[in-house]
Tab-separated table of C-alpha atoms in Angstrom:
chain	number	residue	atom	x	y	z
A	76	ILE	CA	0.103	-0.104	-0.411
A	77	ARG	CA	1.122	3.277	-0.856
A	78	LEU	CA	0.246	6.117	1.388
A	79	SER	CA	1.608	9.316	1.691
A	80	LEU	CA	0.470	12.209	3.463
A	81	VAL	CA	0.334	15.423	2.163
A	82	GLY	CA	-0.960	18.561	3.928
A	83	SER	CA	-4.107	17.363	6.213
A	84	GLU	CA	-4.940	14.831	2.713
A	85	MET	CA	-3.898	11.867	2.069
A	86	CYS	CA	-3.462	10.449	-1.536
A	87	ILE	CA	-3.430	6.874	-2.279
A	88	ARG	CA	-2.580	6.002	-5.029
A	89	ASP	CA	-4.738	4.397	-7.901
A	90	ARG	CA	-3.486	0.501	-7.452
A	91	SER	CA	-4.623	-1.870	-5.166
A	92	PRO	CA	-8.955	-0.163	-4.507
A	93	CYS	CA	-10.443	-3.080	-2.789
A	94	VAL	CA	-7.377	-2.584	-0.182
A	95	HIS	CA	-7.265	1.249	0.129
A	96	ALA	CA	-11.010	0.781	0.828
A	97	ILE	CA	-10.253	-1.652	3.706
A	98	VAL	CA	-7.651	1.076	5.213
A	99	ALA	CA	-9.765	4.176	4.815
A	100	ALA	CA	-12.704	2.772	6.682
A	101	ASP	CA	-10.366	1.856	9.406
A	102	LEU	CA	-9.332	5.500	9.312
A	103	GLY	CA	-12.402	6.370	9.263
A	104	ARG	CA	-12.782	8.031	5.499
A	105	LEU	CA	-16.136	6.293	4.639
A	106	ASP	CA	-16.533	8.641	1.430
A	107	ASP	CA	-13.097	7.221	0.200
A	108	ALA	CA	-13.606	3.452	1.688
A	109	LEU	CA	-16.402	3.694	-0.822
A	110	ASP	CA	-15.119	5.246	-3.413
A	111	HIS	CA	-12.900	3.115	-3.500
A	112	PHE	CA	-14.906	0.262	-3.195
A	113	ARG	CA	-17.190	1.464	-5.726
A	114	ARG	CA	-14.366	1.049	-8.617
A	115	THR	CA	-12.463	-1.965	-7.364
A	116	ALA	CA	-16.822	-3.345	-7.952
A	117	ARG	CA	-17.190	-1.967	-10.962
A	118	MET	CA	-13.889	-2.636	-12.513
A	119	ASP	CA	-15.326	-5.579	-15.182
A	120	LEU	CA	-18.297	-3.945	-15.823
A	121	ASP	CA	-17.005	-0.562	-16.416
A	122	ASP	CA	-14.114	-1.741	-18.268
A	123	LEU	CA	-11.686	0.168	-15.791
A	124	ASN	CA	-8.411	-1.338	-17.556
A	125	GLY	CA	-10.023	-1.299	-20.540
A	126	ASN	CA	-9.160	-5.222	-20.706
A	127	VAL	CA	-12.343	-7.349	-20.480
A	128	ARG	CA	-11.587	-8.685	-23.644
A	129	ASP	CA	-9.078	-10.752	-22.023
A	130	GLY	CA	-11.244	-11.570	-19.912
A	131	VAL	CA	-12.665	-10.975	-16.087
A	132	HIS	CA	-11.064	-9.575	-13.122
A	133	ALA	CA	-11.230	-12.261	-10.332
A	134	ALA	CA	-9.617	-10.457	-8.631
A	135	ALA	CA	-11.225	-8.205	-8.650
A	136	MET	CA	-14.564	-9.426	-7.637
A	137	GLY	CA	-12.614	-10.994	-5.279
A	138	GLY	CA	-11.454	-7.273	-3.464
A	139	THR	CA	-15.245	-6.261	-3.522
A	140	TRP	CA	-16.384	-8.607	-1.256
A	141	LEU	CA	-13.511	-8.015	0.073
A	142	ALA	CA	-13.654	-4.201	1.007
A	143	MET	CA	-17.027	-5.183	1.270
A	144	ALA	CA	-16.594	-7.052	4.470
A	145	GLU	CA	-13.402	-6.433	5.793
A	146	GLY	CA	-14.012	-2.183	5.395
A	147	PHE	CA	-17.402	-1.357	5.956
A	148	GLY	CA	-18.109	-4.506	7.851
A	149	GLY	CA	-14.964	-4.234	10.062
A	150	PHE	CA	-13.988	-8.897	9.702
A	151	ARG	CA	-10.427	-9.135	11.519
A	152	VAL	CA	-8.762	-11.845	13.114
A	153	ARG	CA	-7.601	-11.401	16.282
A	154	ASP	CA	-6.456	-14.002	18.538
A	155	GLY	CA	-8.359	-16.767	16.591
A	156	GLU	CA	-11.964	-14.844	17.135
A	157	PRO	CA	-13.730	-13.232	14.032
A	158	CYS	CA	-14.409	-9.609	15.464
A	159	PHE	CA	-16.458	-7.169	13.371
A	160	HIS	CA	-16.999	-3.078	13.767
A	161	PRO	CA	-19.931	-3.484	11.360
A	162	ARG	CA	-19.789	1.701	10.253
A	163	LEU	CA	-22.555	1.904	6.756
A	164	PRO	CA	-20.700	4.741	4.208
A	165	GLU	CA	-23.450	7.983	3.930
A	166	GLY	CA	-26.066	6.576	1.246
A	167	TRP	CA	-25.893	2.820	2.619
A	168	THR	CA	-28.639	1.735	5.030
A	169	ARG	CA	-27.523	-2.260	5.089
A	170	LEU	CA	-25.035	-4.349	5.125
A	171	ARG	CA	-25.159	-8.138	5.362
A	172	PHE	CA	-22.564	-11.116	5.065
A	173	ARG	CA	-21.922	-14.336	5.459
A	174	LEU	CA	-19.458	-15.787	5.730
A	175	ALA	CA	-17.629	-19.341	6.781
A	176	TRP	CA	-15.790	-19.515	9.580
A	177	GLN	CA	-13.848	-23.639	10.618
A	178	GLY	CA	-17.109	-25.605	9.091
A	179	ARG	CA	-19.485	-22.749	10.412
A	180	VAL	CA	-22.015	-19.774	8.899
A	181	ILE	CA	-21.780	-16.258	10.342
A	182	GLU	CA	-24.002	-14.213	8.915
A	183	VAL	CA	-24.105	-9.842	9.873
A	184	ASP	CA	-27.107	-7.523	9.464
A	185	ALA	CA	-25.575	-4.558	9.407
A	186	ASP	CA	-27.706	-1.297	9.419
A	187	ARG	CA	-27.818	2.725	11.143
A	188	GLU	CA	-29.487	1.251	14.420
A	189	ALA	CA	-28.334	-2.820	14.826
A	190	THR	CA	-26.204	-5.513	14.771
A	191	ARG	CA	-27.437	-9.075	13.849
A	192	TYR	CA	-25.610	-12.226	14.417
A	193	ARG	CA	-26.997	-15.675	13.111
A	194	LEU	CA	-24.953	-18.699	13.571
A	195	ILE	CA	-26.475	-19.847	10.778
A	196	ARG	CA	-24.126	-23.985	10.219
A	197	GLY	CA	-22.249	-25.006	13.014
A	198	GLU	CA	-21.303	-25.655	16.440
A	199	ALA	CA	-21.247	-22.378	19.083
A	200	LEU	CA	-19.057	-20.180	18.932
A	201	THR	CA	-17.218	-16.489	20.698
A	202	VAL	CA	-17.098	-13.560	17.915
A	203	ARG	CA	-16.786	-9.989	18.820
A	204	HIS	CA	-18.360	-7.080	18.470
A	205	ARG	CA	-16.463	-3.783	18.135
A	206	LEU	CA	-14.170	-5.610	20.553
A	207	GLU	CA	-16.640	-6.590	22.669
A	208	PRO	CA	-17.137	-10.717	23.033
A	209	LEU	CA	-20.475	-11.987	22.092
A	210	ARG	CA	-21.449	-15.422	22.046
A	211	LEU	CA	-23.426	-16.819	18.634
A	212	GLU	CA	-24.709	-20.200	19.470
A	213	PRO	CA	-27.139	-21.782	17.084
A	214	ASP	CA	-30.244	-20.613	16.515
A	215	GLU	CA	-30.598	-17.355	18.553
A	216	PRO	CA	-29.666	-14.028	16.681
A	217	ALA	CA	-27.829	-11.546	19.039
A	218	GLU	CA	-28.069	-8.100	18.589
A	219	ARG	CA	-25.502	-5.119	18.628
A	220	PRO	CA	-26.199	-1.412	18.590
A	221	THR	CA	-24.065	-0.467	15.259
A	222	SER	CA	-22.490	2.249	16.548
A	223	ALA	CA	-19.664	3.162	19.821
A	224	ARG	CA	-21.528	3.563	22.851
A	225	LEU	CA	-20.594	6.287	25.195
A	226	ARG	CA	-18.998	4.387	27.995
A	227	GLY	CA	-18.546	7.563	30.017
A	228	VAL	CA	-18.468	11.308	30.747
A	229	VAL	CA	-15.709	13.056	32.338
A	230	PHE	CA	-17.030	17.012	33.871
A	231	ASP	CA	-14.781	18.915	35.815
A	232	LEU	CA	-15.234	22.434	37.098
A	233	ASP	CA	-14.035	23.037	40.184
A	234	GLY	CA	-9.897	22.643	38.878
A	235	VAL	CA	-9.471	18.703	39.638
A	236	LEU	CA	-8.299	18.134	35.930
A	237	THR	CA	-8.089	21.224	34.279
A	238	ASP	CA	-8.667	25.688	35.329
A	239	SER	CA	-11.615	25.920	34.053
A	240	ALA	CA	-11.770	29.231	37.074
A	241	GLU	CA	-10.951	31.748	33.666
A	242	TYR	CA	-14.107	30.381	31.895
A	243	HIS	CA	-16.722	30.842	35.388
């Protein structure tokens, strides 16, 4: 991956758009991720490289799934467990995909409010949603909020953490 910073903007070379979609999604740059996702998804449909006459780009087809699952679905493997961190780009209302994992089939179905997990085939397992462990049992869907939940608030008016007297 070739990344360079120019001012406050990130410039990405016009190669491997599926990988760039994943990296941009990880960086929270969902508009950029969507642009790269579209490029890989439309590689053959729009004949972007001018060589469809020679056959389709199987890597671009697989890359489309990877950009969707690993980019927008946030799929990773950490400590031997499947982890998900879904985030939907502007204009998307839903993201749903399935993946095979060690003899099991897991379905991830995310919208703006909630992400639902379903173990379609195989024995129970633990996945992680935004790093939180989540046990999946056969035929028992599990649901978590798609967005991060507020875990705490720091409120300081008496100068314990910072001197705020000048603002009063």
